[in-house]
Amino acid sequence: MPAYKLTYFNARGRAEPIRLLFAAAGIKYEDVRIEGADWPALKPKTPMGYLPILEVDGATLCESTAIARFVAKRAGLVGKDDLQQAKADMIVDGMKDILKKLILMVLEKDEIKKEELKTDISEKTLPEFLSKYENLANPSGFFAGDSLSWADVDFYNLIERVRAMFPGDHLKGKPNLVKVMANVKANPGIAKWVKERPESAF
Amino acid sequence: MPSYKLTYFKHWGRAGVLRLLFAAGGIEFEDVRIERDQWPELKPKTPMGQIPILEVDGTIICQTKAIGRFIAKEAGLAGKTPLEAAQADMIVDGLSDLQVKIVDFFIEKDAKKKQEKIKEFAEKTFPVFLDTYEKLASSSGHFVGDALTWADVDFFSLMFFLKDHLPNDPLKGYVNLSKVRDNVTSNPGIAAWMEKETSH
């Protein structure tokens, strides 16, 4: 059984989907969280100069989505055939735009601009995104095929991040998405991890 | 044999690499290229309001990389093991990170800002990227293992897209990356496709 070593900051951030997938499948891994001060020394040792990285089988992987897909494959959560896997991939990639806007909003220092970005997200980007994704999830609450995949887990993680920044019942009137969230939360490994994971600011 | 129908605009843009992957794999596909004024009618019929889209026996896939990975699998260009597949994925993801920066200066409307962004890209962002990728490519000109993968094709595709926007050959002095480009362009399917694409 290969050893897995995940390295990131002490945050959920870009590593959390990966941790959720390890938890969903009950796969043991080393969850390394570094201090900001330790990053400059580590940076040149990473493939592309950023985190997270996953060390496995003597190789070092970077890019959180590539790592998540790799772990999802090991966990049997990628989808049953090439087409289902492509569906899961497109669902995950499709969340990048809104994630980017959320990050830009969080990083915006100008308070007025920040409020504008917040309003744009809560009144336009988020509702449009959720409408699209309601149509892409099936009534059983899965994005790819008829069982849990990493696309569902990734969606759950995004919504949790959104709720932390924009309190409210965003999934009202979106029964498919409500089911996706319930399916993910019902996974015992994920439920346990969410309860026991280290606290962090983001 | 499933039916594949790829829909995008006429230019290289985001679908250039997808057409190359079909060509590399010798896979027949319907290469639909729409005019700008056909887009508003098609848009609501797409999963996320964007193209390219790939229809596979009636199922529609969107998101360029998801489509690219799918075609790569059909073409045997997605890596030989799950680890190799992940290594190809990370190379492709790094390329799309760069593409985001390219799109950023591309769509900049303010002429002065645009020039500043292009300067920053050409003098800083792009050389740093190339230095990183030179180390990730092997001396035999592959990003993953010792055979062609879609990571190599995607790299070539982005360099091809950029060549009209940069003054010199950007890969001059980058031995491994030049080899990657050579490996891609000497793939028979790709060579034939590029010949067709670039001759008018």
Short mmCIF file of C-alpha atoms in Angstrom, two decimals:
data_model
loop_
_atom_site.label_atom_id
_atom_site.label_comp_id
_atom_site.label_asym_id
_atom_site.label_seq_id
_atom_site.Cartn_x
_atom_site.Cartn_y
_atom_site.Cartn_z
CA MET A 1 0.00 0.00 0.00
CA PRO A 2 1.68 3.27 -1.09
CA ALA A 3 2.28 5.98 1.46
CA TYR A 4 0.60 9.32 0.79
CA LYS A 5 2.01 12.60 2.08
CA LEU A 6 -0.08 15.70 1.50
CA THR A 7 1.57 19.05 2.23
CA TYR A 8 -0.30 22.35 2.50
CA PHE A 9 -0.72 25.25 4.88
CA ASN A 10 -2.80 24.93 8.01
CA ALA A 11 -6.01 25.68 6.13
CA ARG A 12 -8.81 23.99 4.28
CA GLY A 13 -8.25 26.05 1.14
CA ARG A 14 -7.16 24.14 -1.92
CA ALA A 15 -6.31 20.98 0.02
CA GLU A 16 -9.67 20.32 1.60
CA PRO A 17 -11.28 18.51 -1.37
CA ILE A 18 -8.29 16.15 -1.29
CA ARG A 19 -8.63 15.55 2.46
CA LEU A 20 -12.37 14.94 2.06
CA LEU A 21 -11.68 12.31 -0.59
CA PHE A 22 -9.09 10.52 1.53
CA ALA A 23 -11.69 10.55 4.34
CA ALA A 24 -14.52 9.34 2.10
CA ALA A 25 -12.52 6.29 1.10
CA GLY A 26 -10.92 5.71 4.48
CA ILE A 27 -7.44 5.99 2.99
CA LYS A 28 -4.70 6.83 5.50
CA TYR A 29 -2.38 9.68 4.61
CA GLU A 30 0.04 12.10 6.24
CA ASP A 31 -1.71 15.47 6.52
CA VAL A 32 1.26 17.83 6.72
CA ARG A 33 0.43 21.48 7.51
CA ILE A 34 3.30 23.92 7.29
CA GLU A 35 3.77 27.35 8.83
CA GLY A 36 4.02 30.32 6.50
CA ALA A 37 7.59 30.86 7.68
CA ASP A 38 8.58 27.40 6.45
CA TRP A 39 7.24 27.97 2.94
CA PRO A 40 10.18 29.81 1.30
CA ALA A 41 12.53 26.91 2.03
CA LEU A 42 10.06 24.36 0.67
CA LYS A 43 8.93 26.30 -2.41
CA PRO A 44 11.89 25.48 -4.71
CA LYS A 45 11.46 21.80 -3.92
CA THR A 46 7.91 21.76 -5.32
CA PRO A 47 7.27 21.02 -9.00
CA MET A 48 5.72 24.41 -9.82
CA GLY A 49 6.36 26.55 -6.76
CA TYR A 50 3.06 26.19 -4.97
CA LEU A 51 1.00 23.97 -2.68
CA PRO A 52 -0.67 21.60 -2.20
CA ILE A 53 1.65 18.79 -3.22
CA LEU A 54 1.13 15.07 -2.83
CA GLU A 55 4.09 12.74 -2.50
CA VAL A 56 3.26 9.20 -3.59
CA ASP A 57 5.22 6.28 -5.08
CA GLY A 58 8.40 8.37 -5.13
CA ALA A 59 6.79 11.10 -7.22
CA THR A 60 5.55 14.57 -6.26
CA LEU A 61 2.27 15.80 -7.72
CA CYS A 62 1.05 19.38 -7.65
CA GLU A 63 -2.14 21.15 -8.83
CA SER A 64 -4.97 20.50 -6.40
CA THR A 65 -7.44 19.27 -9.05
CA ALA A 66 -4.94 16.79 -10.50
CA ILE A 67 -4.21 15.51 -7.01
CA ALA A 68 -7.90 15.29 -6.12
CA ARG A 69 -8.65 13.30 -9.27
CA PHE A 70 -5.78 10.92 -8.48
CA VAL A 71 -7.08 10.33 -4.96
CA ALA A 72 -10.65 10.03 -6.24
CA LYS A 73 -9.48 7.31 -8.62
CA ARG A 74 -7.86 5.42 -5.75
CA ALA A 75 -11.09 5.90 -3.80
CA GLY A 76 -13.28 4.60 -6.64
CA LEU A 77 -15.02 7.97 -6.84
CA VAL A 78 -14.22 9.14 -10.39
CA GLY A 79 -17.14 7.69 -12.33
CA LYS A 80 -17.71 4.28 -13.90
CA ASP A 81 -16.58 4.89 -17.47
CA ASP A 82 -14.73 7.49 -19.54
CA LEU A 83 -17.89 9.47 -20.23
CA GLN A 84 -18.98 9.58 -16.57
CA GLN A 85 -15.45 10.56 -15.65
CA ALA A 86 -15.62 13.36 -18.21
CA LYS A 87 -18.91 14.50 -16.66
CA ALA A 88 -17.31 14.58 -13.20
CA ASP A 89 -14.31 16.47 -14.64
CA MET A 90 -16.51 19.10 -16.25
CA ILE A 91 -18.49 19.62 -13.05
CA VAL A 92 -15.29 20.17 -11.09
CA ASP A 93 -13.75 22.49 -13.70
CA GLY A 94 -16.99 24.44 -13.98
CA MET A 95 -16.68 25.51 -10.33
CA LYS A 96 -13.37 27.29 -10.95
CA ASP A 97 -14.92 30.52 -12.19
CA ILE A 98 -17.00 31.14 -9.10
CA LEU A 99 -14.15 30.04 -6.85
CA LYS A 100 -11.90 32.59 -8.54
CA LYS A 101 -14.46 35.35 -7.93
CA LEU A 102 -14.78 34.35 -4.28
CA ILE A 103 -11.01 34.51 -3.81
CA LEU A 104 -10.77 37.89 -5.59
CA MET A 105 -13.49 39.21 -3.30
CA VAL A 106 -11.75 37.92 -0.19
CA LEU A 107 -8.42 39.43 -1.27
CA GLU A 108 -9.90 42.84 -2.26
CA LYS A 109 -8.62 45.47 0.14
CA ASP A 110 -10.72 48.40 -1.08
CA GLU A 111 -13.89 48.16 1.01
CA ILE A 112 -16.16 49.72 -1.60
CA LYS A 113 -14.84 47.49 -4.37
CA LYS A 114 -15.17 44.51 -2.02
CA GLU A 115 -18.85 45.26 -1.44
CA GLU A 116 -19.40 45.55 -5.19
CA LEU A 117 -17.77 42.18 -5.74
CA LYS A 118 -19.84 40.68 -2.92
CA THR A 119 -23.06 41.99 -4.43
CA ASP A 120 -22.07 40.72 -7.87
CA ILE A 121 -21.49 37.26 -6.43
CA SER A 122 -24.60 37.04 -4.26
CA GLU A 123 -26.99 38.57 -6.80
CA LYS A 124 -25.60 37.35 -10.10
CA THR A 125 -22.76 34.82 -10.17
CA LEU A 126 -23.97 32.54 -7.40
CA PRO A 127 -27.64 32.26 -8.47
CA GLU A 128 -26.63 31.69 -12.12
CA PHE A 129 -24.12 29.05 -11.11
CA LEU A 130 -26.60 27.25 -8.87
CA SER A 131 -29.30 27.25 -11.56
CA LYS A 132 -26.90 25.67 -14.04
CA TYR A 133 -25.73 23.09 -11.53
CA GLU A 134 -29.26 22.17 -10.46
CA ASN A 135 -29.81 21.06 -14.06
CA LEU A 136 -26.55 19.14 -14.14
CA ALA A 137 -27.25 17.11 -10.99
CA ASN A 138 -29.76 14.25 -11.22
CA PRO A 139 -32.80 13.84 -8.92
CA SER A 140 -30.91 11.22 -6.87
CA GLY A 141 -28.35 13.88 -6.02
CA PHE A 142 -25.34 12.87 -8.10
CA PHE A 143 -23.47 14.76 -10.80
CA ALA A 144 -21.91 11.75 -12.56
CA GLY A 145 -23.86 8.54 -12.91
CA ASP A 146 -25.91 7.27 -9.98
CA SER A 147 -23.37 7.07 -7.19
CA LEU A 148 -21.12 9.40 -5.22
CA SER A 149 -18.24 10.89 -7.14
CA TRP A 150 -15.58 13.47 -6.39
CA ALA A 151 -17.68 16.02 -8.31
CA ASP A 152 -20.33 15.79 -5.57
CA VAL A 153 -17.68 16.09 -2.85
CA ASP A 154 -16.10 19.11 -4.55
CA PHE A 155 -19.50 20.80 -4.88
CA TYR A 156 -20.22 20.19 -1.20
CA ASN A 157 -16.88 21.76 -0.25
CA LEU A 158 -17.57 24.83 -2.41
CA ILE A 159 -21.03 25.35 -0.94
CA GLU A 160 -19.63 25.12 2.59
CA ARG A 161 -17.10 27.83 1.67
CA VAL A 162 -19.83 29.96 0.11
CA ARG A 163 -22.07 29.62 3.17
CA ALA A 164 -19.20 30.76 5.41
CA MET A 165 -18.97 33.99 3.41
CA PHE A 166 -22.60 34.40 2.37
CA PRO A 167 -24.97 33.06 5.01
CA GLY A 168 -28.34 32.03 3.63
CA ASP A 169 -30.32 29.16 2.18
CA HIS A 170 -28.86 29.26 -1.31
CA LEU A 171 -30.19 25.84 -2.27
CA LYS A 172 -33.81 26.71 -1.65
CA GLY A 173 -35.86 25.48 -4.60
CA LYS A 174 -32.98 23.34 -5.84
CA PRO A 175 -33.90 19.81 -4.77
CA ASN A 176 -31.18 18.05 -6.81
CA LEU A 177 -28.43 20.10 -5.21
CA VAL A 178 -29.96 19.62 -1.74
CA LYS A 179 -29.73 15.89 -2.38
CA VAL A 180 -26.08 16.18 -3.51
CA MET A 181 -25.21 17.87 -0.20
CA ALA A 182 -27.10 15.20 1.75
CA ASN A 183 -25.38 12.37 -0.13
CA VAL A 184 -21.95 13.78 0.61
CA LYS A 185 -22.72 14.44 4.30
CA ALA A 186 -24.08 10.90 4.64
CA ASN A 187 -20.73 9.40 3.72
CA PRO A 188 -19.43 8.15 7.09
CA GLY A 189 -15.78 8.98 6.37
CA ILE A 190 -16.64 12.54 5.41
CA ALA A 191 -19.00 13.01 8.34
CA LYS A 192 -16.26 11.88 10.74
CA TRP A 193 -13.62 14.09 9.14
CA VAL A 194 -15.81 17.18 9.17
CA LYS A 195 -16.43 16.66 12.88
CA GLU A 196 -12.80 15.98 13.79
CA ARG A 197 -10.72 18.05 11.38
CA PRO A 198 -8.35 20.71 12.70
CA GLU A 199 -9.79 24.19 13.08
CA SER A 200 -8.45 26.77 10.69
CA ALA A 201 -9.39 30.28 9.66
CA PHE A 202 -10.23 29.36 6.05
CA MET B 1 -17.44 3.27 -32.87
CA PRO B 2 -19.05 6.16 -30.97
CA SER B 3 -19.83 9.38 -32.80
CA TYR B 4 -17.93 12.48 -31.75
CA LYS B 5 -19.07 16.00 -32.57
CA LEU B 6 -16.90 18.90 -31.44
CA THR B 7 -18.37 22.40 -31.60
CA TYR B 8 -16.38 25.63 -31.29
CA PHE B 9 -15.63 28.82 -33.18
CA LYS B 10 -13.39 28.73 -36.22
CA HIS B 11 -10.17 29.85 -34.60
CA TRP B 12 -7.56 27.87 -32.68
CA GLY B 13 -8.54 29.24 -29.29
CA ARG B 14 -9.61 26.59 -26.80
CA ALA B 15 -10.48 23.85 -29.27
CA GLY B 16 -7.18 23.78 -31.15
CA VAL B 17 -5.72 21.22 -28.77
CA LEU B 18 -8.87 19.07 -28.91
CA ARG B 19 -8.72 18.81 -32.69
CA LEU B 20 -5.03 17.91 -32.40
CA LEU B 21 -5.82 15.12 -29.95
CA PHE B 22 -8.38 13.59 -32.29
CA ALA B 23 -5.78 13.83 -35.06
CA ALA B 24 -3.05 12.29 -32.92
CA GLY B 25 -5.30 9.36 -32.12
CA GLY B 26 -6.48 8.98 -35.70
CA ILE B 27 -10.05 9.34 -34.42
CA GLU B 28 -12.79 10.50 -36.78
CA PHE B 29 -14.86 13.40 -35.49
CA GLU B 30 -17.28 16.02 -36.75
CA ASP B 31 -15.40 19.33 -36.53
CA VAL B 32 -18.21 21.89 -36.26
CA ARG B 33 -17.00 25.50 -36.44
CA ILE B 34 -19.64 28.13 -35.87
CA GLU B 35 -19.81 31.82 -36.72
CA ARG B 36 -20.07 34.36 -33.90
CA ASP B 37 -23.67 35.15 -34.84
CA GLN B 38 -24.67 31.49 -34.44
CA TRP B 39 -23.52 31.47 -30.82
CA PRO B 40 -26.49 33.15 -29.08
CA GLU B 41 -28.84 30.45 -30.36
CA LEU B 42 -26.54 27.62 -29.35
CA LYS B 43 -25.53 28.98 -25.93
CA PRO B 44 -28.64 27.92 -23.94
CA LYS B 45 -28.32 24.42 -25.35
CA THR B 46 -24.88 23.96 -23.81
CA PRO B 47 -24.40 22.61 -20.26
CA MET B 48 -22.70 25.74 -18.93
CA GLY B 49 -23.28 28.36 -21.62
CA GLN B 50 -19.82 27.92 -23.09
CA ILE B 51 -17.99 26.19 -25.91
CA PRO B 52 -16.14 24.04 -26.79
CA ILE B 53 -18.58 21.20 -26.25
CA LEU B 54 -18.19 17.58 -27.29
CA GLU B 55 -21.19 15.43 -28.07
CA VAL B 56 -20.54 11.72 -27.62
CA ASP B 57 -23.47 9.64 -28.85
CA GLY B 58 -25.81 12.37 -27.67
CA THR B 59 -24.20 13.12 -24.29
CA ILE B 60 -22.73 16.64 -24.13
CA ILE B 61 -19.47 17.32 -22.30
CA CYS B 62 -18.14 20.84 -21.75
CA GLN B 63 -14.98 22.34 -20.20
CA THR B 64 -11.93 22.13 -22.43
CA LYS B 65 -9.76 20.06 -20.12
CA ALA B 66 -12.51 17.56 -19.37
CA ILE B 67 -12.99 17.10 -23.12
CA GLY B 68 -9.24 16.94 -23.71
CA ARG B 69 -8.76 14.25 -21.09
CA PHE B 70 -11.63 12.22 -22.55
CA ILE B 71 -10.21 12.35 -26.08
CA ALA B 72 -6.73 11.62 -24.74
CA LYS B 73 -8.04 8.46 -23.07
CA GLU B 74 -9.67 7.33 -26.30
CA ALA B 75 -6.43 8.09 -28.14
CA GLY B 76 -4.21 6.29 -25.62
CA LEU B 77 -2.49 9.56 -24.70
CA ALA B 78 -3.53 9.90 -21.06
CA GLY B 79 -0.57 8.13 -19.45
CA LYS B 80 0.03 4.43 -18.78
CA THR B 81 -0.73 4.38 -15.04
CA PRO B 82 -2.90 6.44 -12.64
CA LEU B 83 0.26 8.24 -11.49
CA GLU B 84 1.21 9.09 -15.08
CA ALA B 85 -2.36 10.26 -15.68
CA ALA B 86 -2.03 12.57 -12.67
CA GLN B 87 1.32 13.86 -13.90
CA ALA B 88 -0.23 14.67 -17.28
CA ASP B 89 -3.13 16.37 -15.48
CA MET B 90 -0.82 18.58 -13.46
CA ILE B 91 1.12 19.68 -16.54
CA VAL B 92 -2.15 20.53 -18.30
CA ASP B 93 -3.44 22.41 -15.23
CA GLY B 94 -0.24 24.46 -15.07
CA LEU B 95 -0.69 25.31 -18.74
CA SER B 96 -4.21 26.51 -18.15
CA ASP B 97 -2.97 28.66 -15.25
CA LEU B 98 -0.73 30.35 -17.82
CA GLN B 99 -3.60 30.58 -20.27
CA VAL B 100 -5.62 32.54 -17.71
CA LYS B 101 -2.83 35.14 -17.65
CA ILE B 102 -2.78 35.20 -21.46
CA VAL B 103 -6.54 35.72 -21.67
CA ASP B 104 -6.14 38.52 -19.13
CA PHE B 105 -3.95 40.63 -21.41
CA PHE B 106 -5.81 39.51 -24.50
CA ILE B 107 -9.12 40.94 -23.34
CA GLU B 108 -7.67 44.09 -21.78
CA LYS B 109 -9.35 46.99 -23.55
CA ASP B 110 -7.24 49.84 -22.18
CA ALA B 111 -4.33 50.08 -24.63
CA LYS B 112 -1.82 51.29 -22.05
CA LYS B 113 -2.78 48.62 -19.50
CA LYS B 114 -2.65 46.02 -22.25
CA GLN B 115 0.91 46.96 -23.16
CA GLU B 116 1.91 46.82 -19.48
CA LYS B 117 0.34 43.40 -19.08
CA ILE B 118 1.99 42.06 -22.24
CA LYS B 119 5.35 43.40 -21.03
CA GLU B 120 4.90 41.75 -17.61
CA PHE B 121 3.95 38.50 -19.32
CA ALA B 122 6.79 38.49 -21.82
CA GLU B 123 9.49 39.61 -19.40
CA LYS B 124 8.48 37.87 -16.20
CA THR B 125 5.53 35.46 -16.18
CA PHE B 126 6.37 33.57 -19.34
CA PRO B 127 10.12 33.08 -18.76
CA VAL B 128 9.43 31.87 -15.19
CA PHE B 129 6.87 29.43 -16.60
CA LEU B 130 9.27 28.19 -19.28
CA ASP B 131 12.09 27.74 -16.74
CA THR B 132 9.74 25.65 -14.58
CA TYR B 133 8.47 23.58 -17.48
CA GLU B 134 11.96 22.98 -18.88
CA LYS B 135 12.75 21.17 -15.61
CA LEU B 136 9.51 19.18 -15.77
CA ALA B 137 10.15 17.93 -19.31
CA SER B 138 12.58 15.06 -19.84
CA SER B 139 15.61 15.25 -22.11
CA SER B 140 13.76 12.95 -24.50
CA GLY B 141 11.07 15.60 -24.81
CA HIS B 142 8.22 14.19 -22.72
CA PHE B 143 6.43 15.60 -19.70
CA VAL B 144 5.23 12.18 -18.57
CA GLY B 145 7.13 8.91 -18.78
CA ASP B 146 8.81 8.26 -22.08
CA ALA B 147 5.96 8.47 -24.54
CA LEU B 148 3.72 11.16 -26.02
CA THR B 149 0.85 12.23 -23.80
CA TRP B 150 -1.79 14.92 -24.10
CA ALA B 151 0.37 17.04 -21.77
CA ASP B 152 2.95 17.35 -24.56
CA VAL B 153 0.24 18.09 -27.13
CA ASP B 154 -1.34 20.72 -24.88
CA PHE B 155 2.03 22.41 -24.40
CA PHE B 156 2.61 22.52 -28.14
CA SER B 157 -0.90 23.84 -28.71
CA LEU B 158 -0.40 26.76 -26.34
CA MET B 159 2.99 27.60 -27.87
CA PHE B 160 1.41 27.50 -31.31
CA PHE B 161 -1.35 29.82 -30.12
CA LEU B 162 1.21 32.23 -28.68
CA LYS B 163 3.60 32.32 -31.60
CA ASP B 164 1.74 35.07 -33.42
CA HIS B 165 1.79 37.24 -30.30
CA LEU B 166 5.46 36.96 -29.39
CA PRO B 167 8.34 38.35 -31.45
CA ASN B 168 10.84 35.45 -31.34
CA ASP B 169 10.76 31.69 -31.00
CA PRO B 170 9.96 31.49 -27.26
CA LEU B 171 11.53 28.02 -26.94
CA LYS B 172 14.96 29.13 -28.12
CA GLY B 173 17.43 27.93 -25.51
CA TYR B 174 14.98 25.51 -23.94
CA VAL B 175 16.35 22.16 -25.01
CA ASN B 176 13.80 19.84 -23.41
CA LEU B 177 10.81 21.97 -24.37
CA SER B 178 12.02 22.20 -27.98
CA LYS B 179 12.21 18.39 -27.98
CA VAL B 180 8.63 18.22 -26.67
CA ARG B 181 7.54 20.43 -29.55
CA ASP B 182 9.46 18.24 -32.03
CA ASN B 183 7.89 15.06 -30.66
CA VAL B 184 4.42 16.52 -31.04
CA THR B 185 4.91 17.89 -34.54
CA SER B 186 6.43 14.65 -35.75
CA ASN B 187 3.38 12.63 -34.68
CA PRO B 188 1.96 11.62 -38.08
CA GLY B 189 -1.66 12.47 -37.28
CA ILE B 190 -0.67 15.85 -35.86
CA ALA B 191 1.72 16.60 -38.71
CA ALA B 192 -1.02 15.98 -41.25
CA TRP B 193 -3.52 18.04 -39.25
CA MET B 194 -1.14 21.00 -38.84
CA GLU B 195 -0.37 20.91 -42.56
CA LYS B 196 -4.11 21.24 -43.25
CA GLU B 197 -4.69 23.89 -40.58
CA THR B 198 -1.85 26.17 -41.55
CA SER B 199 -2.13 26.07 -45.31
CA HIS B 200 -4.85 28.20 -46.89
#
